[in-house]
Amino acid sequence: MCVLGLQFRSCATDLCNWTGSGFAAAVDSRIVLQVQLRCTEGSVRWIYPGQALRVVLEPNLSTARRTTVCIKPSPSLRGASVFIERAGQLELLVTEGGRPEQQVFCFRADGPHRPAIYLQSSPQSVGSWSRRTMGFRYELLSNRSVGHTGLQASCQPCNNTQLLMAVCNSDFVVRGYINNVSHDAVRRTSLVEVSAERVYWQRSGLFEQRASGSSPPVRPWRGHIHTLMQCHVKPGDGEFLFTGSEHFGEAWLGCAPRYKDFLSVYRTAWAARQNSCDFPLD
C-alpha cells in the first residue's frame, strides 16, 4: 500500500523532461521526489530510483483543454509500480514485474485536480545500489486522439461524417499504396509499409522522401503506420487515403478509405456545403 503525505522534495526540470537521481532515498526512505512538468509531451528518466517519485503534469495550454494522459513506460521500468493519483488517492496502473514496455497506458484527466503519476520502486537492500534507470514518456491528448490505446480502439470503417472530420483533424493525411504488412505478436499490432504519392500534411517527419534508382531519380514518400492486428490489414491493390494520429514518434491508423471513395464522399459534402474543411483535390 502506498501513502501520500510523506516528506516531499521538489526537483528542478527543463519544463518538458526530467532526469534525476534517487540517491536521496538512501539517506531517508520517507523522501518522495516531486517533479512538475509543463509541456504536453516529454519524458522522465529516474537514475538510481529511490522509494517513490511523483510527477505532476500542469502544461501551459493556450488551446483546447487536453483531457487524456498517455504514458509509454521504458523497458527498464520493471521493478516498479505505476499509479495514477486522483484527488489524493492512488490507483494502480502498472504492476511490478509486468511487461509495461509492450503497452501504452492512458487515463482521463478532466477532473478539478492536476494529473499526477506516482512511481514506487521496489526496495533495495543496503549496499546493493546499482545504476538502475527507469522512466517513461508522456503525452497529453484530446479524447479524439487516443483511438489506438484501447480506450476507443475499433476496426470498424469510418462513416462519412468521421471521414470528413479525419481529413481536417488528423496528425497526418497521406495518399498512397500499401507495400507490405508485418505483425508483432507480442504487442498485437501490425505495421503497414506505405508508399505515398502525396503527403497533404503531417505533424512531424514520419513520412520521408527517398530517392529511387531510376533515371531521372524519383523521390516517392515512404513511411510506416501502426494499427491493431485484429484489424487484419493486408497488402492489396488500390490507392488509399491514410489518416491518423501520431503518438510517441509513431503513426497510428485512423480512417483509411480508398481514395476514389473519399473523393465521392467529399464532392457530395462540398456540393451540399457540409464539408468540415477545404481539402485539395488533384
mmCIF file of C-alpha atoms in Angstrom:
data_model
loop_
_atom_site.group_PDB
_atom_site.id
_atom_site.type_symbol
_atom_site.label_atom_id
_atom_site.label_comp_id
_atom_site.label_asym_id
_atom_site.label_seq_id
_atom_site.Cartn_x
_atom_site.Cartn_y
_atom_site.Cartn_z
ATOM 1 C CA MET A 1 0.000 0.000 0.000
ATOM 2 C CA CYS A 2 1.264 3.467 -0.889
ATOM 3 C CA VAL A 3 0.638 6.502 1.276
ATOM 4 C CA LEU A 4 0.807 10.117 0.199
ATOM 5 C CA GLY A 5 1.825 12.831 2.574
ATOM 6 C CA LEU A 6 5.392 11.702 3.196
ATOM 7 C CA GLN A 7 8.362 14.080 3.058
ATOM 8 C CA PHE A 8 8.392 15.629 -0.442
ATOM 9 C CA ARG A 9 11.448 17.042 -2.139
ATOM 10 C CA SER A 10 10.875 19.133 -5.278
ATOM 11 C CA CYS A 11 13.172 18.827 -8.267
ATOM 12 C CA ALA A 12 14.119 21.351 -10.941
ATOM 13 C CA THR A 13 13.240 20.429 -14.540
ATOM 14 C CA ASP A 14 13.562 21.793 -18.069
ATOM 15 C CA LEU A 15 9.729 22.052 -18.153
ATOM 16 C CA CYS A 16 9.261 19.103 -20.566
ATOM 17 C CA ASN A 17 11.747 16.451 -19.454
ATOM 18 C CA TRP A 18 13.323 15.345 -16.205
ATOM 19 C CA THR A 19 16.386 13.239 -15.418
ATOM 20 C CA GLY A 20 17.329 12.799 -11.786
ATOM 21 C CA SER A 21 18.688 10.508 -9.115
ATOM 22 C CA GLY A 22 17.002 8.728 -6.245
ATOM 23 C CA PHE A 23 20.080 8.744 -4.032
ATOM 24 C CA ALA A 24 18.253 10.913 -1.516
ATOM 25 C CA ALA A 25 16.089 7.921 -0.602
ATOM 26 C CA ALA A 26 19.163 6.067 0.559
ATOM 27 C CA VAL A 27 19.529 8.683 3.290
ATOM 28 C CA ASP A 28 15.855 8.960 4.213
ATOM 29 C CA SER A 29 13.404 6.345 2.911
ATOM 30 C CA ARG A 30 10.486 8.702 3.610
ATOM 31 C CA ILE A 31 11.544 11.083 0.835
ATOM 32 C CA VAL A 32 9.274 11.274 -2.205
ATOM 33 C CA LEU A 33 10.803 13.201 -5.094
ATOM 34 C CA GLN A 34 8.325 15.564 -6.737
ATOM 35 C CA VAL A 35 8.669 16.770 -10.333
ATOM 36 C CA GLN A 36 6.472 19.339 -12.110
ATOM 37 C CA LEU A 37 6.367 19.303 -15.915
ATOM 38 C CA ARG A 38 4.682 21.998 -18.007
ATOM 39 C CA CYS A 39 4.579 20.552 -21.534
ATOM 40 C CA THR A 40 2.062 18.405 -23.385
ATOM 41 C CA GLU A 41 4.740 15.789 -24.087
ATOM 42 C CA GLY A 42 8.124 14.795 -22.738
ATOM 43 C CA SER A 43 9.976 12.163 -20.760
ATOM 44 C CA VAL A 44 11.039 11.154 -17.260
ATOM 45 C CA ARG A 45 14.301 9.304 -16.554
ATOM 46 C CA TRP A 46 14.962 8.187 -12.965
ATOM 47 C CA ILE A 47 18.505 7.016 -12.225
ATOM 48 C CA TYR A 48 19.215 5.017 -9.058
ATOM 49 C CA PRO A 49 15.474 5.034 -8.304
ATOM 50 C CA GLY A 50 14.639 5.509 -4.646
ATOM 51 C CA GLN A 51 11.399 4.763 -2.898
ATOM 52 C CA ALA A 52 8.973 6.965 -4.814
ATOM 53 C CA LEU A 53 8.675 9.645 -7.478
ATOM 54 C CA ARG A 54 5.639 11.884 -8.024
ATOM 55 C CA VAL A 55 5.296 13.578 -11.431
ATOM 56 C CA VAL A 56 2.730 16.381 -11.709
ATOM 57 C CA LEU A 57 1.648 17.415 -15.207
ATOM 58 C CA GLU A 58 0.477 21.022 -15.480
ATOM 59 C CA PRO A 59 1.090 22.223 -19.036
ATOM 60 C CA ASN A 60 0.746 25.835 -20.111
ATOM 61 C CA LEU A 61 -2.085 25.441 -22.593
ATOM 62 C CA SER A 62 -3.313 28.256 -24.814
ATOM 63 C CA THR A 63 -5.538 25.946 -26.859
ATOM 64 C CA ALA A 64 -8.263 23.427 -26.048
ATOM 65 C CA ARG A 65 -8.038 21.509 -22.820
ATOM 66 C CA ARG A 66 -6.205 18.174 -23.019
ATOM 67 C CA THR A 67 -8.234 15.616 -21.086
ATOM 68 C CA THR A 68 -6.319 12.347 -21.587
ATOM 69 C CA VAL A 69 -2.840 11.414 -20.382
ATOM 70 C CA CYS A 70 -0.921 8.581 -22.061
ATOM 71 C CA ILE A 71 2.373 7.148 -20.849
ATOM 72 C CA LYS A 72 4.721 4.708 -22.551
ATOM 73 C CA PRO A 73 6.984 3.018 -19.966
ATOM 74 C CA SER A 74 10.592 2.300 -20.822
ATOM 75 C CA PRO A 75 11.726 -1.348 -20.953
ATOM 76 C CA SER A 76 13.686 -0.767 -17.729
ATOM 77 C CA LEU A 77 10.557 0.091 -15.728
ATOM 78 C CA ARG A 78 10.353 -3.461 -14.407
ATOM 79 C CA GLY A 79 10.757 -3.482 -10.672
ATOM 80 C CA ALA A 80 8.410 -0.557 -10.166
ATOM 81 C CA SER A 81 4.691 0.019 -9.821
ATOM 82 C CA VAL A 82 2.978 2.952 -11.513
ATOM 83 C CA PHE A 83 -0.066 4.667 -10.020
ATOM 84 C CA ILE A 84 -2.429 7.427 -11.102
ATOM 85 C CA GLU A 85 -3.141 9.990 -8.442
ATOM 86 C CA ARG A 86 -6.735 11.179 -8.330
ATOM 87 C CA ALA A 87 -7.840 13.545 -5.562
ATOM 88 C CA GLY A 88 -5.113 12.264 -3.232
ATOM 89 C CA GLN A 89 -5.894 8.591 -3.889
ATOM 90 C CA LEU A 90 -3.643 6.192 -5.814
ATOM 91 C CA GLU A 91 -4.983 3.846 -8.484
ATOM 92 C CA LEU A 92 -2.708 1.091 -9.783
ATOM 93 C CA LEU A 93 -1.835 1.421 -13.477
ATOM 94 C CA VAL A 94 1.200 -0.874 -13.954
ATOM 95 C CA THR A 95 2.131 -3.696 -11.598
ATOM 96 C CA GLU A 96 5.677 -4.549 -10.612
ATOM 97 C CA GLY A 97 7.028 -7.473 -12.595
ATOM 98 C CA GLY A 98 4.752 -6.998 -15.612
ATOM 99 C CA ARG A 99 5.749 -6.196 -19.185
ATOM 100 C CA PRO A 100 4.874 -2.487 -19.380
ATOM 101 C CA GLU A 101 7.250 -1.797 -22.272
ATOM 102 C CA GLN A 102 4.823 -3.546 -24.611
ATOM 103 C CA GLN A 103 1.957 -1.157 -23.904
ATOM 104 C CA VAL A 104 0.765 2.410 -23.832
ATOM 105 C CA PHE A 105 -1.404 3.322 -20.842
ATOM 106 C CA CYS A 106 -3.944 6.133 -20.913
ATOM 107 C CA PHE A 107 -6.249 7.664 -18.336
ATOM 108 C CA ARG A 108 -8.725 10.509 -18.185
ATOM 109 C CA ALA A 109 -7.563 13.716 -16.515
ATOM 110 C CA ASP A 110 -10.544 16.017 -16.819
ATOM 111 C CA GLY A 111 -11.281 16.469 -13.116
ATOM 112 C CA PRO A 112 -10.513 19.533 -10.987
ATOM 113 C CA HIS A 113 -7.062 18.240 -9.944
ATOM 114 C CA ARG A 114 -3.855 18.292 -11.958
ATOM 115 C CA PRO A 115 -2.936 14.835 -13.324
ATOM 116 C CA ALA A 116 -0.102 13.149 -11.448
ATOM 117 C CA ILE A 117 1.823 9.922 -11.982
ATOM 118 C CA TYR A 118 3.321 8.153 -8.982
ATOM 119 C CA LEU A 119 6.185 5.641 -9.324
ATOM 120 C CA GLN A 120 7.062 3.304 -6.474
ATOM 121 C CA SER A 121 10.347 1.453 -6.842
ATOM 122 C CA SER A 122 10.975 -1.921 -5.265
ATOM 123 C CA PRO A 123 13.238 -1.542 -2.194
ATOM 124 C CA GLN A 124 16.962 -2.252 -2.445
ATOM 125 C CA SER A 125 18.974 -3.631 0.410
ATOM 126 C CA VAL A 126 21.838 -1.682 1.946
ATOM 127 C CA GLY A 127 24.920 -1.902 -0.248
ATOM 128 C CA SER A 128 23.000 -3.182 -3.264
ATOM 129 C CA TRP A 129 22.558 0.163 -5.037
ATOM 130 C CA SER A 130 23.460 -0.191 -8.707
ATOM 131 C CA ARG A 131 22.980 2.027 -11.744
ATOM 132 C CA ARG A 132 19.374 1.192 -12.491
ATOM 133 C CA THR A 133 17.377 3.505 -14.708
ATOM 134 C CA MET A 134 13.633 3.589 -15.193
ATOM 135 C CA GLY A 135 11.252 6.055 -16.726
ATOM 136 C CA PHE A 136 8.538 6.761 -19.233
ATOM 137 C CA ARG A 137 7.400 9.122 -21.983
ATOM 138 C CA TYR A 138 4.143 11.028 -21.638
ATOM 139 C CA GLU A 139 1.640 12.839 -23.838
ATOM 140 C CA LEU A 140 -1.422 14.914 -23.008
ATOM 141 C CA LEU A 141 -4.082 14.447 -25.656
ATOM 142 C CA SER A 142 -7.591 15.388 -26.551
ATOM 143 C CA ASN A 143 -10.007 12.462 -26.304
ATOM 144 C CA ARG A 144 -10.327 12.142 -30.076
ATOM 145 C CA SER A 145 -6.593 11.317 -30.362
ATOM 146 C CA VAL A 146 -6.448 8.129 -28.306
ATOM 147 C CA GLY A 147 -8.033 5.576 -30.586
ATOM 148 C CA HIS A 148 -5.139 3.072 -30.680
ATOM 149 C CA THR A 149 -4.598 2.907 -26.931
ATOM 150 C CA GLY A 150 -7.518 0.645 -26.159
ATOM 151 C CA LEU A 151 -9.861 3.378 -24.886
ATOM 152 C CA GLN A 152 -11.624 3.766 -28.208
ATOM 153 C CA ALA A 153 -9.871 1.183 -30.385
ATOM 154 C CA SER A 154 -12.029 -0.014 -33.261
ATOM 155 C CA CYS A 155 -11.528 -1.623 -36.641
ATOM 156 C CA GLN A 156 -14.902 -0.534 -37.984
ATOM 157 C CA PRO A 157 -14.766 1.533 -41.201
ATOM 158 C CA CYS A 158 -15.335 5.242 -40.717
ATOM 159 C CA ASN A 159 -18.690 6.641 -41.731
ATOM 160 C CA ASN A 160 -18.904 9.706 -43.965
ATOM 161 C CA THR A 161 -19.022 12.178 -41.074
ATOM 162 C CA GLN A 162 -15.994 10.611 -39.374
ATOM 163 C CA LEU A 163 -14.088 10.583 -42.654
ATOM 164 C CA LEU A 164 -14.740 14.253 -43.357
ATOM 165 C CA MET A 165 -13.595 15.137 -39.837
ATOM 166 C CA ALA A 166 -10.495 12.918 -40.149
ATOM 167 C CA VAL A 167 -9.076 14.792 -43.138
ATOM 168 C CA CYS A 168 -9.379 18.036 -41.158
ATOM 169 C CA ASN A 169 -8.175 16.960 -37.706
ATOM 170 C CA SER A 170 -5.689 14.104 -38.212
ATOM 171 C CA ASP A 171 -1.994 14.409 -37.481
ATOM 172 C CA PHE A 172 -1.247 13.084 -40.956
ATOM 173 C CA VAL A 173 -3.167 12.765 -44.229
ATOM 174 C CA VAL A 174 -1.400 10.757 -46.942
ATOM 175 C CA ARG A 175 -2.465 9.319 -50.302
ATOM 176 C CA GLY A 176 -0.710 6.148 -51.392
ATOM 177 C CA TYR A 177 -0.413 2.392 -51.559
ATOM 178 C CA ILE A 178 0.226 -0.489 -49.156
ATOM 179 C CA ASN A 179 3.569 -2.115 -49.950
ATOM 180 C CA ASN A 180 3.760 -4.616 -47.118
ATOM 181 C CA VAL A 181 2.259 -5.522 -43.740
ATOM 182 C CA SER A 182 4.182 -7.148 -40.881
ATOM 183 C CA HIS A 183 2.895 -8.253 -37.483
ATOM 184 C CA ASP A 184 4.103 -8.075 -33.872
ATOM 185 C CA ALA A 185 2.520 -10.960 -31.981
ATOM 186 C CA VAL A 186 3.676 -9.615 -28.602
ATOM 187 C CA ARG A 187 2.188 -6.141 -28.977
ATOM 188 C CA ARG A 188 -0.730 -7.480 -31.043
ATOM 189 C CA THR A 189 -0.135 -4.786 -33.645
ATOM 190 C CA SER A 190 0.536 -4.605 -37.378
ATOM 191 C CA LEU A 191 2.998 -2.346 -39.186
ATOM 192 C CA VAL A 192 1.827 -1.082 -42.571
ATOM 193 C CA GLU A 193 4.519 -0.007 -45.029
ATOM 194 C CA VAL A 194 3.170 2.799 -47.194
ATOM 195 C CA SER A 195 4.433 4.260 -50.462
ATOM 196 C CA ALA A 196 2.798 7.675 -50.756
ATOM 197 C CA GLU A 197 2.033 9.615 -53.909
ATOM 198 C CA ARG A 198 1.298 12.729 -51.873
ATOM 199 C CA VAL A 199 1.601 13.872 -48.274
ATOM 200 C CA TYR A 200 -1.069 16.516 -47.737
ATOM 201 C CA TRP A 201 0.138 17.249 -44.216
ATOM 202 C CA GLN A 202 1.846 15.636 -41.273
ATOM 203 C CA ARG A 203 2.628 16.826 -37.771
ATOM 204 C CA SER A 204 6.242 15.675 -37.953
ATOM 205 C CA GLY A 205 8.551 13.938 -40.419
ATOM 206 C CA LEU A 206 7.342 10.344 -40.136
ATOM 207 C CA PHE A 207 6.897 10.186 -43.914
ATOM 208 C CA GLU A 208 10.098 10.915 -45.817
ATOM 209 C CA GLN A 209 11.099 11.266 -49.440
ATOM 210 C CA ARG A 210 13.711 8.783 -50.600
ATOM 211 C CA ALA A 211 15.450 8.855 -53.970
ATOM 212 C CA SER A 212 14.889 5.879 -56.252
ATOM 213 C CA GLY A 213 17.439 4.285 -58.571
ATOM 214 C CA SER A 214 15.587 5.319 -61.727
ATOM 215 C CA SER A 215 16.770 7.938 -64.185
ATOM 216 C CA PRO A 216 15.799 10.670 -63.659
ATOM 217 C CA PRO A 217 15.543 9.841 -59.945
ATOM 218 C CA VAL A 218 12.063 9.829 -58.414
ATOM 219 C CA ARG A 219 11.574 10.740 -54.770
ATOM 220 C CA PRO A 220 8.446 8.952 -53.512
ATOM 221 C CA TRP A 221 7.268 9.388 -49.949
ATOM 222 C CA ARG A 222 7.616 6.362 -47.675
ATOM 223 C CA GLY A 223 6.567 5.671 -44.111
ATOM 224 C CA HIS A 224 5.090 3.169 -41.692
ATOM 225 C CA ILE A 225 1.711 3.203 -39.952
ATOM 226 C CA HIS A 226 0.762 1.126 -36.912
ATOM 227 C CA THR A 227 -2.621 -0.454 -36.356
ATOM 228 C CA LEU A 228 -4.169 -3.238 -34.307
ATOM 229 C CA MET A 229 -3.540 -6.788 -35.510
ATOM 230 C CA GLN A 230 -7.237 -7.548 -35.073
ATOM 231 C CA CYS A 231 -7.987 -5.156 -37.939
ATOM 232 C CA HIS A 232 -6.446 -7.681 -40.378
ATOM 233 C CA VAL A 233 -4.859 -5.127 -42.704
ATOM 234 C CA LYS A 234 -3.419 -6.829 -45.797
ATOM 235 C CA PRO A 235 -1.375 -5.703 -48.807
ATOM 236 C CA GLY A 236 -3.550 -5.118 -51.824
ATOM 237 C CA ASP A 237 -4.190 -3.170 -54.962
ATOM 238 C CA GLY A 238 -5.720 0.254 -54.959
ATOM 239 C CA GLU A 239 -4.918 3.768 -53.801
ATOM 240 C CA PHE A 240 -5.886 4.745 -50.250
ATOM 241 C CA LEU A 241 -6.184 7.941 -48.257
ATOM 242 C CA PHE A 242 -4.460 7.255 -44.932
ATOM 243 C CA THR A 243 -5.313 9.422 -41.926
ATOM 244 C CA GLY A 244 -4.454 9.011 -38.273
ATOM 245 C CA SER A 245 -2.621 10.268 -35.209
ATOM 246 C CA GLU A 246 0.975 10.367 -34.037
ATOM 247 C CA HIS A 247 1.873 9.018 -30.607
ATOM 248 C CA PHE A 248 5.365 8.694 -29.150
ATOM 249 C CA GLY A 249 7.000 9.079 -32.555
ATOM 250 C CA GLU A 250 4.743 6.533 -34.262
ATOM 251 C CA ALA A 251 1.950 6.933 -36.815
ATOM 252 C CA TRP A 252 -1.322 5.158 -35.897
ATOM 253 C CA LEU A 253 -4.026 4.457 -38.433
ATOM 254 C CA GLY A 254 -7.385 6.187 -38.279
ATOM 255 C CA CYS A 255 -9.700 6.339 -41.296
ATOM 256 C CA ALA A 256 -8.258 4.795 -44.468
ATOM 257 C CA PRO A 257 -10.780 4.704 -47.325
ATOM 258 C CA ARG A 258 -9.922 4.016 -50.910
ATOM 259 C CA TYR A 259 -9.114 7.369 -52.472
ATOM 260 C CA LYS A 260 -11.848 7.138 -55.091
ATOM 261 C CA ASP A 261 -14.426 6.503 -52.340
ATOM 262 C CA PHE A 262 -13.179 9.525 -50.401
ATOM 263 C CA LEU A 263 -13.477 11.718 -53.496
ATOM 264 C CA SER A 264 -17.114 10.715 -53.894
ATOM 265 C CA VAL A 265 -17.902 11.478 -50.236
ATOM 266 C CA TYR A 266 -16.047 14.806 -50.267
ATOM 267 C CA ARG A 267 -17.565 16.076 -53.504
ATOM 268 C CA THR A 268 -21.062 15.249 -52.290
ATOM 269 C CA ALA A 269 -20.421 17.070 -48.989
ATOM 270 C CA TRP A 270 -18.843 20.040 -50.778
ATOM 271 C CA ALA A 271 -21.822 20.404 -53.091
ATOM 272 C CA ALA A 272 -24.143 20.405 -50.065
ATOM 273 C CA ARG A 273 -21.760 22.736 -48.151
ATOM 274 C CA GLN A 274 -21.361 20.096 -45.450
ATOM 275 C CA ASN A 275 -17.585 19.619 -45.650
ATOM 276 C CA SER A 276 -15.744 20.334 -42.383
ATOM 277 C CA CYS A 277 -12.781 21.931 -44.177
ATOM 278 C CA ASP A 278 -11.421 22.503 -47.668
ATOM 279 C CA PHE A 279 -9.350 19.607 -48.996
ATOM 280 C CA PRO A 280 -7.043 19.985 -52.031
ATOM 281 C CA LEU A 281 -8.259 17.869 -54.946
ATOM 282 C CA ASP A 282 -5.820 16.970 -57.709
#
